[in-house]
Coordinates of C-alpha atoms in Angstrom, one line a residue:
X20 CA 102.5 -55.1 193.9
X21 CA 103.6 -57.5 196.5
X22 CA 105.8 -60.4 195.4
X23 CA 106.9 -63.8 197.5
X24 CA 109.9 -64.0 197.8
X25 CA 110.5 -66.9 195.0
X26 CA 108.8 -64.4 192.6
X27 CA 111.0 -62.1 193.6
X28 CA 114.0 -64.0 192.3
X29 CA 112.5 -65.4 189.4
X30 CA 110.9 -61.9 188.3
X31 CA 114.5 -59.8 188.8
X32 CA 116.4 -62.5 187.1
X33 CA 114.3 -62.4 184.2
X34 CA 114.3 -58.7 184.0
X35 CA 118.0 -58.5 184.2
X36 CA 118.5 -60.7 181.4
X37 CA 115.3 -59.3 178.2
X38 CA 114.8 -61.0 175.4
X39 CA 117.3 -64.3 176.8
X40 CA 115.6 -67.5 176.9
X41 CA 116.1 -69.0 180.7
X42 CA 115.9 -72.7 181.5
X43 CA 113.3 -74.2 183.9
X44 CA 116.7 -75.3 186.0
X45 CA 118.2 -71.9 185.3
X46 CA 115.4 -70.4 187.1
X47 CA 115.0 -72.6 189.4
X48 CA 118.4 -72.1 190.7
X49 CA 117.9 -68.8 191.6
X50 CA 114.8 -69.8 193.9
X51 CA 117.7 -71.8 195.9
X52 CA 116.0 -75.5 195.4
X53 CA 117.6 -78.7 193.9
X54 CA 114.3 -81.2 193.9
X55 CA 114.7 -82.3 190.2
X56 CA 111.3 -84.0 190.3
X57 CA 109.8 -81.0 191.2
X58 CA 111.3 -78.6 188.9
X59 CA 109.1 -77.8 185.9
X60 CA 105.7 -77.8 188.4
X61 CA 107.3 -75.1 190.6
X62 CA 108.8 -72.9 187.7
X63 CA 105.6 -73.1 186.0
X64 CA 103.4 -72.5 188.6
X65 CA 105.6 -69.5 189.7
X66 CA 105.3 -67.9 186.1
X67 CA 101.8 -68.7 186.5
X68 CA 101.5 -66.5 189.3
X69 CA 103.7 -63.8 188.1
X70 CA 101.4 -63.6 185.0
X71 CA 98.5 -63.3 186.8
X72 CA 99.8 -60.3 189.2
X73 CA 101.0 -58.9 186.0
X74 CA 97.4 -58.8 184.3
X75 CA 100.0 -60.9 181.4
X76 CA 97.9 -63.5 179.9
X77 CA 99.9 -66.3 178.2
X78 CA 98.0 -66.0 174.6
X79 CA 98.8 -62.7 174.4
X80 CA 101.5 -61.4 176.6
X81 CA 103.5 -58.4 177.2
X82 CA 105.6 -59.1 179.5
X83 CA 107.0 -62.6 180.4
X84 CA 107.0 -65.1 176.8
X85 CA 107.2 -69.1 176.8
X86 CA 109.6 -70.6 174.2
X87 CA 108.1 -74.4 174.3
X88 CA 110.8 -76.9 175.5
X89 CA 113.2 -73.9 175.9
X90 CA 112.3 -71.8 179.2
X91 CA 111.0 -68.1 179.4
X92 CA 112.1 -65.0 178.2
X93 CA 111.0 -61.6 179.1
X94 CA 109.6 -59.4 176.1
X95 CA 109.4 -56.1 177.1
X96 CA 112.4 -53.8 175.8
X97 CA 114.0 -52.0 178.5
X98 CA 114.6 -48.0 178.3
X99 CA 116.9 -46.4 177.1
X100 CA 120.2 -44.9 178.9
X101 CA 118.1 -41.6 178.5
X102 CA 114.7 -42.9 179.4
X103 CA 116.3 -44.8 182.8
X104 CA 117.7 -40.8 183.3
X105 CA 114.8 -39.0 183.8
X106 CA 113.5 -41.4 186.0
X107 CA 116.2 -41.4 188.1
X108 CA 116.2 -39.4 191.4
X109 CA 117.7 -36.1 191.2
X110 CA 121.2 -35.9 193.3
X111 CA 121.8 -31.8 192.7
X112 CA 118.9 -29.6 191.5
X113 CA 120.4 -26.3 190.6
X114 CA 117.4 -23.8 191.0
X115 CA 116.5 -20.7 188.9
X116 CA 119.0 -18.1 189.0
X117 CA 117.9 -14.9 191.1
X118 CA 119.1 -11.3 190.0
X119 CA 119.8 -12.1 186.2
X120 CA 117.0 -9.6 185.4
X121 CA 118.8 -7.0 187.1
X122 CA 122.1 -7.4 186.1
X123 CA 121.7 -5.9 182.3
X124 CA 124.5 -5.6 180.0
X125 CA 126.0 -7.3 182.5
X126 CA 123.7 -10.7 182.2
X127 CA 126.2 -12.5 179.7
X128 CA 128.8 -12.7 182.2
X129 CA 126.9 -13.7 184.5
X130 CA 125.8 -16.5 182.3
X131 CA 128.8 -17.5 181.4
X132 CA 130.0 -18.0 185.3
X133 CA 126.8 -20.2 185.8
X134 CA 127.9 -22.6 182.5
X135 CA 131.3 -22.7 183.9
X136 CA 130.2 -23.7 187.3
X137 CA 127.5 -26.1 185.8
X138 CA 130.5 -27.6 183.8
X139 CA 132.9 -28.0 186.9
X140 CA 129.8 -29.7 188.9
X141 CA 129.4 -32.1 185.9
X142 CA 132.7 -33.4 185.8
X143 CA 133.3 -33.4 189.3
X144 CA 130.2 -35.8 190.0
X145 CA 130.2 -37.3 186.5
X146 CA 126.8 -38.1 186.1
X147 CA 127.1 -39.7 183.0
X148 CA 129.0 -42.9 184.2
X149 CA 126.8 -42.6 187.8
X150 CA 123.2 -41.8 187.0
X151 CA 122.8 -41.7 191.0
X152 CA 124.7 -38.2 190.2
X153 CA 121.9 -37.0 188.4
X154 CA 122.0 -33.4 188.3
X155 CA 119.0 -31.2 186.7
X156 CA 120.3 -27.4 185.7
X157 CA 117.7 -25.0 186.1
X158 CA 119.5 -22.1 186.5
X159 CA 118.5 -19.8 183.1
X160 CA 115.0 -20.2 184.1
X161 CA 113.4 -17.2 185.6
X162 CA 112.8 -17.7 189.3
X163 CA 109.7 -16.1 189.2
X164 CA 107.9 -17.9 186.4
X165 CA 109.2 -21.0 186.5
X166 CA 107.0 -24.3 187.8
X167 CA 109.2 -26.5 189.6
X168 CA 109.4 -27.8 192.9
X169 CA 112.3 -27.8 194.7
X170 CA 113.3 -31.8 194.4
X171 CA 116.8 -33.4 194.5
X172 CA 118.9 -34.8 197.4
X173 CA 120.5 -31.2 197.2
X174 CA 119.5 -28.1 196.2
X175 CA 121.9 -25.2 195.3
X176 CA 120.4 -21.9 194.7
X177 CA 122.6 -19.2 193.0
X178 CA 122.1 -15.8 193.3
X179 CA 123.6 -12.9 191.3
X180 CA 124.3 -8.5 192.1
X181 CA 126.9 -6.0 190.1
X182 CA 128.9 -3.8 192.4
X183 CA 130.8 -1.0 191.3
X184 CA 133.4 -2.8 189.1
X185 CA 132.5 -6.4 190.4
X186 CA 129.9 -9.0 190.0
X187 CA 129.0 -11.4 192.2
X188 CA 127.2 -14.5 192.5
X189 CA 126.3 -16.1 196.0
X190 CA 126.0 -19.7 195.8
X191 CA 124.1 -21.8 199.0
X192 CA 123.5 -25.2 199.0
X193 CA 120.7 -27.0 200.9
X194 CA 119.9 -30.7 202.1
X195 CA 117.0 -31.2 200.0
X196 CA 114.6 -33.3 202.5
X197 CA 115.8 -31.2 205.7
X198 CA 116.5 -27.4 203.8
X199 CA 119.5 -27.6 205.8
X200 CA 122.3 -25.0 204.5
X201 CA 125.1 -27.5 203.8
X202 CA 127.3 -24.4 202.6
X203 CA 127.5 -20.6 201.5
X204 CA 129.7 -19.3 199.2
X205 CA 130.7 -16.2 196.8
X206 CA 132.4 -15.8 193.5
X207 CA 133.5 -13.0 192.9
X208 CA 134.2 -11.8 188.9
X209 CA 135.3 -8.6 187.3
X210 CA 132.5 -6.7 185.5
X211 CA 134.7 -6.2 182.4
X212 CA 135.2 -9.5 179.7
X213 CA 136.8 -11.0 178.3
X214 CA 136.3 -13.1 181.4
X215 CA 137.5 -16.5 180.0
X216 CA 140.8 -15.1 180.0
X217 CA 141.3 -13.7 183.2
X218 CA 138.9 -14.9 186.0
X219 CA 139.0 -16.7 188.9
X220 CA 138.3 -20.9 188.7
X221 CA 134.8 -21.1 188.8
X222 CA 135.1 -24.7 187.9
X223 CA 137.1 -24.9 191.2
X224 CA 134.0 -23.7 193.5
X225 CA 132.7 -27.0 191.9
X226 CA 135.0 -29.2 193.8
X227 CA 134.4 -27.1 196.9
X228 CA 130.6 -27.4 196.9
X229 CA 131.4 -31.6 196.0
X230 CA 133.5 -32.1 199.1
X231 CA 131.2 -30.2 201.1
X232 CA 128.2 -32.2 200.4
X233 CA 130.7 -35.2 201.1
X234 CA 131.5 -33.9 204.3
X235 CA 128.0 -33.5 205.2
X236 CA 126.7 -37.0 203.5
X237 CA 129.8 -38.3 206.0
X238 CA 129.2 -36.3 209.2
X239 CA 125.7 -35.5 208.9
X240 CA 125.5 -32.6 211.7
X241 CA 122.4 -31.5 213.0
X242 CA 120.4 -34.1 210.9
X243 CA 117.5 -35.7 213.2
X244 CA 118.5 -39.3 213.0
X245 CA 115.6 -42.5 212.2
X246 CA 115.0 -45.4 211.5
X247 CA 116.1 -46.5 208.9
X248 CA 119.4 -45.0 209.2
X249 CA 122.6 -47.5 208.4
X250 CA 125.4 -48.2 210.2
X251 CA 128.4 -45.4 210.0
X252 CA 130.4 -47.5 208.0
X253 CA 127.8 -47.5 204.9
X254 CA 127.1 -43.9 205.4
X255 CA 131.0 -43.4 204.8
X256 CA 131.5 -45.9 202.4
X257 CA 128.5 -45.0 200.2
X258 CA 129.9 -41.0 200.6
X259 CA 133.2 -42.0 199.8
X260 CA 131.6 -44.4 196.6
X261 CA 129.5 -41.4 195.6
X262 CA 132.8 -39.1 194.7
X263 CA 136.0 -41.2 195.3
X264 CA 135.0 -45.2 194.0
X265 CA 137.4 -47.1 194.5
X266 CA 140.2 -48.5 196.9
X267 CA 142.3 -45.0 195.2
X268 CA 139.6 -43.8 196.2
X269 CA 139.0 -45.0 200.2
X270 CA 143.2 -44.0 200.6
X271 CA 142.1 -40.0 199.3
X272 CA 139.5 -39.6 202.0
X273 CA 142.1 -41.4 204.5
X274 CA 144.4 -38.7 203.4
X275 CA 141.3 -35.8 204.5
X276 CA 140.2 -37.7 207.6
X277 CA 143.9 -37.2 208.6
X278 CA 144.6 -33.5 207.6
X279 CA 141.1 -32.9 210.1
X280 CA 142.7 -34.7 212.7
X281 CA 146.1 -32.5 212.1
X282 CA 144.1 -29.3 212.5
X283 CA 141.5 -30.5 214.8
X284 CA 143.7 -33.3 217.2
X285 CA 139.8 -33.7 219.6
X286 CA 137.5 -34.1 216.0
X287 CA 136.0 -37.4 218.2
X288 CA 133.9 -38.0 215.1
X289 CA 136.8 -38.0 212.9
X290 CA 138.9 -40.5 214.7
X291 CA 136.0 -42.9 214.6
X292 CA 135.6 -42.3 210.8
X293 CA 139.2 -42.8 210.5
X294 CA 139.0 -46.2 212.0
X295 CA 136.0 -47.1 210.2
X296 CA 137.8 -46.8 207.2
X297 CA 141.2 -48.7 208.3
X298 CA 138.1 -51.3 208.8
X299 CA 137.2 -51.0 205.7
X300 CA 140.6 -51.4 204.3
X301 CA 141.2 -54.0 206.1
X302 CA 138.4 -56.2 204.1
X303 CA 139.3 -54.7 200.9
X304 CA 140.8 -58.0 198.3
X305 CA 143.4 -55.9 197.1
X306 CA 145.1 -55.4 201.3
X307 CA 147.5 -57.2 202.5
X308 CA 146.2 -58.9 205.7
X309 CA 149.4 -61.0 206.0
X310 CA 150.2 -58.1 209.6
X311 CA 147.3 -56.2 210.5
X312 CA 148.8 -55.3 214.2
X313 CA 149.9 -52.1 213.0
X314 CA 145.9 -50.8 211.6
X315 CA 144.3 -52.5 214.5
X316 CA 146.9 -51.0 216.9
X317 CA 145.8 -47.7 215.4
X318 CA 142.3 -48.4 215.8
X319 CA 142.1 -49.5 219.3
X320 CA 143.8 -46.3 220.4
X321 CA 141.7 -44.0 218.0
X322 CA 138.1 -45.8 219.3
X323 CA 139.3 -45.6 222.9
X324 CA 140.0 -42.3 222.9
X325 CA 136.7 -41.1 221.4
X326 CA 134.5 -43.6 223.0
X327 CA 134.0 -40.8 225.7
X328 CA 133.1 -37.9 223.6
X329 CA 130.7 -39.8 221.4
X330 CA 127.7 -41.7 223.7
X331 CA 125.2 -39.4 222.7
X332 CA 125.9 -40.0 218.6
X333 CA 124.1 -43.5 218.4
X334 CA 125.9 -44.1 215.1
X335 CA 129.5 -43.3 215.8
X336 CA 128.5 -45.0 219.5
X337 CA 127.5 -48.4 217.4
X338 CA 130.4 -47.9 215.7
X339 CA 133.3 -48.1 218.2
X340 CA 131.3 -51.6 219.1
X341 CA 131.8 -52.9 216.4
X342 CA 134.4 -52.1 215.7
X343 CA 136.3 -52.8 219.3
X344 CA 134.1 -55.9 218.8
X345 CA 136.3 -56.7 215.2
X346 CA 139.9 -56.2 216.8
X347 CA 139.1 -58.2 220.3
X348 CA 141.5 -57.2 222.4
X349 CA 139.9 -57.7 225.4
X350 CA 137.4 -55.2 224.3
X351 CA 134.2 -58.0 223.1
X352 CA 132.6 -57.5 226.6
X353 CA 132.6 -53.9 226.3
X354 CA 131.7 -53.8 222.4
X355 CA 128.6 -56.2 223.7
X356 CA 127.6 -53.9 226.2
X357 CA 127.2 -50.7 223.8
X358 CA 125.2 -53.0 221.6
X359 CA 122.7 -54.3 223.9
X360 CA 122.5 -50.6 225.2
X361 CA 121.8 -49.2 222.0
X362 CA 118.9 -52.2 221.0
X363 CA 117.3 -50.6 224.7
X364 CA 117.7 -46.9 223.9
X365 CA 118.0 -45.8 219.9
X366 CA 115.6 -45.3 217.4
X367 CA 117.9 -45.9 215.1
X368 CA 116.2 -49.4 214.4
X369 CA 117.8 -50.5 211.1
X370 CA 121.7 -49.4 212.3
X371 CA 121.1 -51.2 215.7
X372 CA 119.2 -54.2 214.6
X373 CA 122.2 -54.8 212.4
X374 CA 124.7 -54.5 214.8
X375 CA 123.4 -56.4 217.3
X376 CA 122.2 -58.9 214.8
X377 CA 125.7 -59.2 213.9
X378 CA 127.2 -59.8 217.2
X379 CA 124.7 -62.5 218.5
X380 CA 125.3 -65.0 215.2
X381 CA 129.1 -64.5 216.4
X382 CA 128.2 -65.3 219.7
X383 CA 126.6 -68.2 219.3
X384 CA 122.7 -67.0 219.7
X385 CA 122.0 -67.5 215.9
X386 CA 117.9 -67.7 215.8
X387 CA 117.9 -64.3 218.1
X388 CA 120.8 -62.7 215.5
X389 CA 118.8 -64.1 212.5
X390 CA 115.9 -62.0 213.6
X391 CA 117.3 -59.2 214.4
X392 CA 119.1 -59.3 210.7
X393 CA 115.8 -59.8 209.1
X394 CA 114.2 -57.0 211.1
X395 CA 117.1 -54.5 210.1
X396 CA 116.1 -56.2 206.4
X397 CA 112.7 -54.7 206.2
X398 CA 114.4 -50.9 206.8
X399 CA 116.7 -51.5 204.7
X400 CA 117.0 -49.7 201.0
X401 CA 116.8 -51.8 198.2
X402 CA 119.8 -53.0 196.0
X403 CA 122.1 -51.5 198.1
X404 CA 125.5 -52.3 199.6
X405 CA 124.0 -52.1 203.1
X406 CA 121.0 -55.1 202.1
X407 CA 124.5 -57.1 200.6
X408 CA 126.0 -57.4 204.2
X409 CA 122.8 -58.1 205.7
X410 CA 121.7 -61.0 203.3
X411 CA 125.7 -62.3 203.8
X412 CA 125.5 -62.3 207.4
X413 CA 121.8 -64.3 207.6
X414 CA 123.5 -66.5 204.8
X415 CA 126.8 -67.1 207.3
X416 CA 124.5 -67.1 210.0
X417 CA 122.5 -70.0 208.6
X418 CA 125.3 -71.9 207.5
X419 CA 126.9 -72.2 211.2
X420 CA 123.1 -73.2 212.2
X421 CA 123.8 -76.1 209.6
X422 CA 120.8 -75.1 207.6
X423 CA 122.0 -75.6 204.3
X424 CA 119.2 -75.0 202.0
X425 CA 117.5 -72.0 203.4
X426 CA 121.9 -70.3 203.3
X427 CA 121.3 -70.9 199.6
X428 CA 117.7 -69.3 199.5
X429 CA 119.4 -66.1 200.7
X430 CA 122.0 -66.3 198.9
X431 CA 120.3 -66.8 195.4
X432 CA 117.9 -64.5 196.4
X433 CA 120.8 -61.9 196.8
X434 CA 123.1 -62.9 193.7
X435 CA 119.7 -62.0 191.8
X436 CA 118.4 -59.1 193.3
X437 CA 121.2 -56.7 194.3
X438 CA 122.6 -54.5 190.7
X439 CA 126.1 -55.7 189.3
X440 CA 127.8 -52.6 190.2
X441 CA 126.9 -52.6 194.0
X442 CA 129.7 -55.5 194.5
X443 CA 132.1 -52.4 194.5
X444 CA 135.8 -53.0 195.3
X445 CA 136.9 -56.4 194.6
X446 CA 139.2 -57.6 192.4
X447 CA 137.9 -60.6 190.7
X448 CA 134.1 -61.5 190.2
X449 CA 132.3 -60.6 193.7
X450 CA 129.5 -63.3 193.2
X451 CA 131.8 -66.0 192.3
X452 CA 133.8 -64.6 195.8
X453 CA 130.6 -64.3 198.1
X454 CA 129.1 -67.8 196.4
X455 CA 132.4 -69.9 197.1
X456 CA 132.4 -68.3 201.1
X457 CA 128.8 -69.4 201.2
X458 CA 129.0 -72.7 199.6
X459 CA 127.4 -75.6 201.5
X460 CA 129.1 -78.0 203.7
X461 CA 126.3 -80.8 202.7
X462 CA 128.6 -82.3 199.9
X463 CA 126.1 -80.8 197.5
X464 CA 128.1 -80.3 194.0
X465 CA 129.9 -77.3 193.1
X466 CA 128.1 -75.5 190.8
X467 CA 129.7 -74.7 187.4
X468 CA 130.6 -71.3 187.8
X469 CA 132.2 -72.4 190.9
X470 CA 134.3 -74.9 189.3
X471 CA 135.1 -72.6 186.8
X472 CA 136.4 -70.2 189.4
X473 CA 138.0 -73.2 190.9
X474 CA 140.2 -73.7 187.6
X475 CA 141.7 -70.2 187.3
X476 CA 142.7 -70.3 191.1
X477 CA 146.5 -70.8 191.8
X478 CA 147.8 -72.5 195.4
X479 CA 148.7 -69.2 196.4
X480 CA 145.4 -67.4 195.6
X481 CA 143.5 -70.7 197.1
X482 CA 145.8 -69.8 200.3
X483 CA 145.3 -66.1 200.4
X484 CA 141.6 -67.0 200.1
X485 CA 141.1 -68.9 203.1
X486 CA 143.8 -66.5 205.3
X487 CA 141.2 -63.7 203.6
X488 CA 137.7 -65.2 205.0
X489 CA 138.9 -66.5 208.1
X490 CA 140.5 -62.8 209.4
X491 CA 137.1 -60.6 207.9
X492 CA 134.4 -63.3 209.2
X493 CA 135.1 -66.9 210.2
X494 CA 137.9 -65.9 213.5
X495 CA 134.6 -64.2 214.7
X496 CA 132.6 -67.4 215.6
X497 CA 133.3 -68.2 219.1
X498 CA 131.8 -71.7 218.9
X499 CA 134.7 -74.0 216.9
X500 CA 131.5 -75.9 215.1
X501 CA 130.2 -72.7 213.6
X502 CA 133.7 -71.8 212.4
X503 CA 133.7 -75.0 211.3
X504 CA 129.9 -75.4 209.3
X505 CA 130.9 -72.0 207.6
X506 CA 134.4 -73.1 206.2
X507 CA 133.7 -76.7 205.6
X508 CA 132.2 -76.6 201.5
X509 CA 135.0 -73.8 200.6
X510 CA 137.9 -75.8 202.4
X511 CA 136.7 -79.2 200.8
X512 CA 136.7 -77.7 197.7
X513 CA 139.6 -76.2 197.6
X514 CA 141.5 -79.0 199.5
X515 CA 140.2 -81.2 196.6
X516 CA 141.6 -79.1 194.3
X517 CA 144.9 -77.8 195.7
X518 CA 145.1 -80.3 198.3
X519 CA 146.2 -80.0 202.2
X520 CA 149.3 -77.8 201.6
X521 CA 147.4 -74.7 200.6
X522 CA 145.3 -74.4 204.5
X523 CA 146.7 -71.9 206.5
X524 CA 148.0 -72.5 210.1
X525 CA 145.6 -69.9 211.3
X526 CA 142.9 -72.0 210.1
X527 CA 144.5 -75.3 211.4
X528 CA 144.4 -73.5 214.4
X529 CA 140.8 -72.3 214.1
X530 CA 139.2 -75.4 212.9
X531 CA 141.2 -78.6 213.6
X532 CA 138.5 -80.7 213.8
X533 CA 137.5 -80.1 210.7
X534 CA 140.9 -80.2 209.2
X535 CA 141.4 -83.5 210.3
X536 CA 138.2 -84.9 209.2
X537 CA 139.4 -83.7 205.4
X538 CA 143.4 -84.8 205.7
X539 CA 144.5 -80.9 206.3
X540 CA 145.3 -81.1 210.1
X541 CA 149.2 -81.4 209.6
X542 CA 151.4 -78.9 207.7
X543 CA 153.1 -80.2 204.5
X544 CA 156.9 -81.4 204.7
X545 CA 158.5 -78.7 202.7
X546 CA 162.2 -79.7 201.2

C-alpha cells in the first residue's frame, strides 16, 4: 500500500503504541502542524483515509478504534517475540550437513561438533537480544531430502569425512545474495570420545567465522557495488553495531583496524576505515571534544596517504571527501572536487547523492543539497541509521533555509518512523538530543519533553551541549546566517534557562550576531 506521508506518521505512531488511546493533538504533533483550529478536521480526515486503505470500517473495525472525546487507539495485538522471529530475515542459514550418512559409528561425534559449533555461533551473534542475528540451524537435516532454499544474508555449509584416526568437518561460508566464499575452514577432531573432554575449541571456529563475515560486511571485496549502496561510514558502523554495539565496542574494532595496519603498513582501505572511525568517535556523546587536533591530525595524514591508492573504490573515494571535507584544513576544495566527480561518474546513487547532498547545504546551495538528500532518501533502507542522518541533514538543511515548519515535518516524521533502538550510542535520550538541535528559531514554544529535558540539564552539560553541536554540524555552515537559523531555538532556550555564561567562545565566535541579539555576545566576569 502506498501511504502520504502524514499517514505515514500517524499510522507508525499508532502502531508503536497498541491498545494506547492517542489525543487528536497527540497525533497531530507527529504530522509536524500547530493550526489549533484545524486540528480535529485533519486528524479525522487522516484516520478516515487510513481506514479506507485499510478496508477498516469504523462500525466494525480491526484495526484502528475511536474512543469518543478521547483520541484513537490501535486494536490489533502485535506478535509475539516468537512470531516477530520467524518473520525476521535470516542473518546465518546453516545448511544440511553433507557426509553424516557416511560417517557411521562415527555420526555422534560428528554431531556433537556441529551442536558445539551451532552453540559458539549463538553466543557469538546473540540472536536472542538482536533478532537481525537471526540464525536458522539446519544442519541434522539430510542434504539430500531436505526442501529448503538456500536463504539468509550468509550461508555456511558444513561438510563431514573420517580419516584414519581423525574426523573432519570442512566448514565454508558464502555471501548469500552473491554465493561469494567469504571463508573456508577445517576442524579437525579425534575419532575416539570422549570428545568433550579433550578436543579442540570448536566454539572458537565460531568467533573466527563471526569476524570473518565482519571483515567482509566492512571491506566488501569483489562485491559489484549499486545503487543503493551507503556511504562507508554506515557500512562500518552498521558491521561494527552488528557484533561489537557500542562505543566498547567502536574502540575493539579500532584495536583490529590497527593490528592490520601493523602487519599490512599499505592496507589503503584500512587507513581510510581507521579514519572513518576516529570520525565516528569523534561524534560519539560520551568523547571528549574539548582537543580534537591530535584525531584529526591522525586523520589528515591517514586520508592523504591513501587518497592515491583508492580512486577506483567509489566508497572509500567518497569517503576521504568527506571526511577531508569534516577536518578543513585547507582540504574543502579538494573534498568538493571528489564529490562532484563522483555525482558525474558512480552508480553508487544513494552513497553519492548523500555526500554531495551533504556538502551543498554546507556550502550554502540548500534547495540543490535538499534534493539531492531526498533523492538519496528514496534508495535508502527503511528504519535504519543511514535514513536517521539523511532526515537530520534535510531537517538542518531546512532550518538554515529558515523554513521552520517543513524542519519540523521531517523531523516528526523521523522521531515516529525510525525503531527506538536505531538511536545507538548516545548517552541520554537521542530524540530528546536530535529534537533540542532541531528546535525552531521562530519563538514557537518548547515542547514539554523539551522542557523537561531542559530541567535535568546542569550549566556544564548546557555548555558541553552547544561546544558538542557546533564542532559535529553547525562550524560546517560557511554562511554565518545559516550557523546562525540552526542554533538560534537551542541557544535561546538554553540561554533562558542557564543564561549567557554557559555559550561557548567558539560559538561567540561562530555566531556573534546572533549572540548579541539574545544578550550572550560578551563572556561572563568570572571572580
Amino acid at each position: 500500500m502506498k501511504f502520504t506521508r502524514s499517514e505515514r506518521a500517524l499510522l507508525t505512531l499508532l502502531l508503536s503504541k497498541p491498545g494506547q488511546i492517542l489525543s487528536r493533538s497527540q497525533l497531530l504533533n507527529t504530522i509536524g502542524t500547530d493550526d489549533s483550529e484545524t486540528t480535529d478536521r485533519n486528524i479525522d480526515y487522516l484516520i478516515s483515509r487510513l481506514r479506507k486503505k485499510l478496508k477498516d470500517p469504523k462500525k466494525n473495525a480491526k484495526y484502528i478504534g475511536t474512543q469518543y472525546g478521547e483520541g484513537y487507539l490501535w486494536l490489533a495485538n502485535p506478535l509475539s517475540k516468537d512470531e516477530y522471529q520467524s518473520g525476521t530475515p535470516i542473518f546465518l542459514h546453516i545448511r544440511p550437513a553433507h557426509g553424516l550418512t557416511l560417517l557411521q559409528h562415527h555420526k555422534p561425534n560428528a554431531t556433537w561438533c556441529l551442536s558445539q559449533l551451532v552453540t559458539g555461533l549463538k553466543a557469538a551473534f546473540d540472536p536472542s537480544n538482536r533478532p537481525s542475528n537471526r540464525i536458522v540451524d539446519n544442519s541434522a537435516q539430510d542434504p539430500n531430502t531436505a526442501a529448503e532454499k538456500d536463504q539468509g544474508v550468509f550461508i555456511l555449509e558444513p561438510s563431514f569425512i573420517a580419516i584414519k584416526s581423525e574426523l573432519h568437518c570442512a566448514i565454508t561460508v558464502r555471501d548469500g545474495r552473491t554465493k561469494n566464499i567469504i571463508m573456508a575452514d577445517r576442524i579437525t577432531l579425534p575419532i575416539q570420545p570422549p570428545l568433550e573432554q579433550d578436543s579442540p575449541d570448536i566454539k572458537g571456529h565460531a568467533q573466527i567465522i563471526k569476524d570473518k563475515i565482519w571483515q567482509y560486511l566492512t571491506y566488501q571485496d569483489n562485491v559489484p557495488h549499486t545503487a543503493r549502496d551507503v556511504p562507508l561510514a554506515f557500512r562500518l558502523d552498521d558491521a561494527t553495531a552488528l557484533f561489537h554495539p557500542g562505543y566498547e565496542g567502536l574502540k575493539k574494532v579500532e584495536g583490529l583496524l590497527r593490528e592490520t595496519l601493523q602487519k599490512y603498513p599499505e592496507d589503503h582501505c584500512s587507513k581510510i576505515l581507521l579514519a572513518t572511525l576516529i570520525h565516528t568517535t569523534l561524534l560519539d556523546e560520551s568523547h571528549d571534544i574539548s582537543d580534537t587536533r591530535a584525531e584529526e591530525n591522525e586523520m589528515e595524514t591517514l586520508l592523504l596517504d591513501a587518497l592515491p591508492h583508492v580512486q577506483n573504490q567509489p566508497l572509500f573515494y567518497l569517503a576521504v571527501a568527506k571526511l577531508l571535507f569534516f577536518i578543513g584544513r585547507g582540504h574543502a576544495h579538494l573534498a568538493e572536487e571528489i564529490a562532484k566527480e563522483a555525482l558525474h561518474n558512480e552508480t553508487t546513487y544513494a552513497a553519492t547523492f548523500a555526500v554531495n547532498g551533504q556538502m551543498r547545504i554546507y556550502l550554502g546551495d540548500i534547495e540543490d543539497g535538499l534534493n539531492l538528500l531526498t533523492q538519496s532518501l528514496e534508495l535508502s533502507e527503511k528504519g535504519t541509521q543511514f535514513q536517521i542522518f539523511l532526515h537530520v541533514l534535510r531537517c538542518a538543511g531546512l532550518m538554515a533555509a529558515e523554513r521552520w515548519d517543513d524542519s519540523q515535518k521531517e523531523l516528526a516524521l523521523m522521531l515516529s518512523s525510525i525503531p527506538q533502538d536505531q538511536f545507538r550510542r548516545t548517552s541520554t535520550s537521542p530524540q530528546l538530543s536530535l529534537a533540542l538541535m532541531l528546535t525552531p528559531g521562530d519563538n514557537r514554544p518548547a515542547s514539554p519533553p523539551i522542557m523537561a529535558m531542559l530541567a535535568k540539564m546542569t550549566p556544564e552539560t548546557a555548555e558541553g551541549y552547544l561546544k558538542r553541536s557546533h564542532y559535529t554540524v553547525v562550524r560546517l555552515f560557511r554562511q554565518q546566517k545559516h550557523r546562525s537559523n540552526l542554533l538560534r531555538g537551542s541557544l535561546k532556550l538554553l540561554t533562558e534557562r542557564f543564561g549567557p555564561g554557559i555559550v561557548p567562545d567558539v560559538v561567540r565566535e561562530s555566531v556573534p550576531e546572533l549572540c548579541a541579539e539574545l544578550g550572550a555576545d560578551r563572556p561572563p566576569v568570572r571572580a
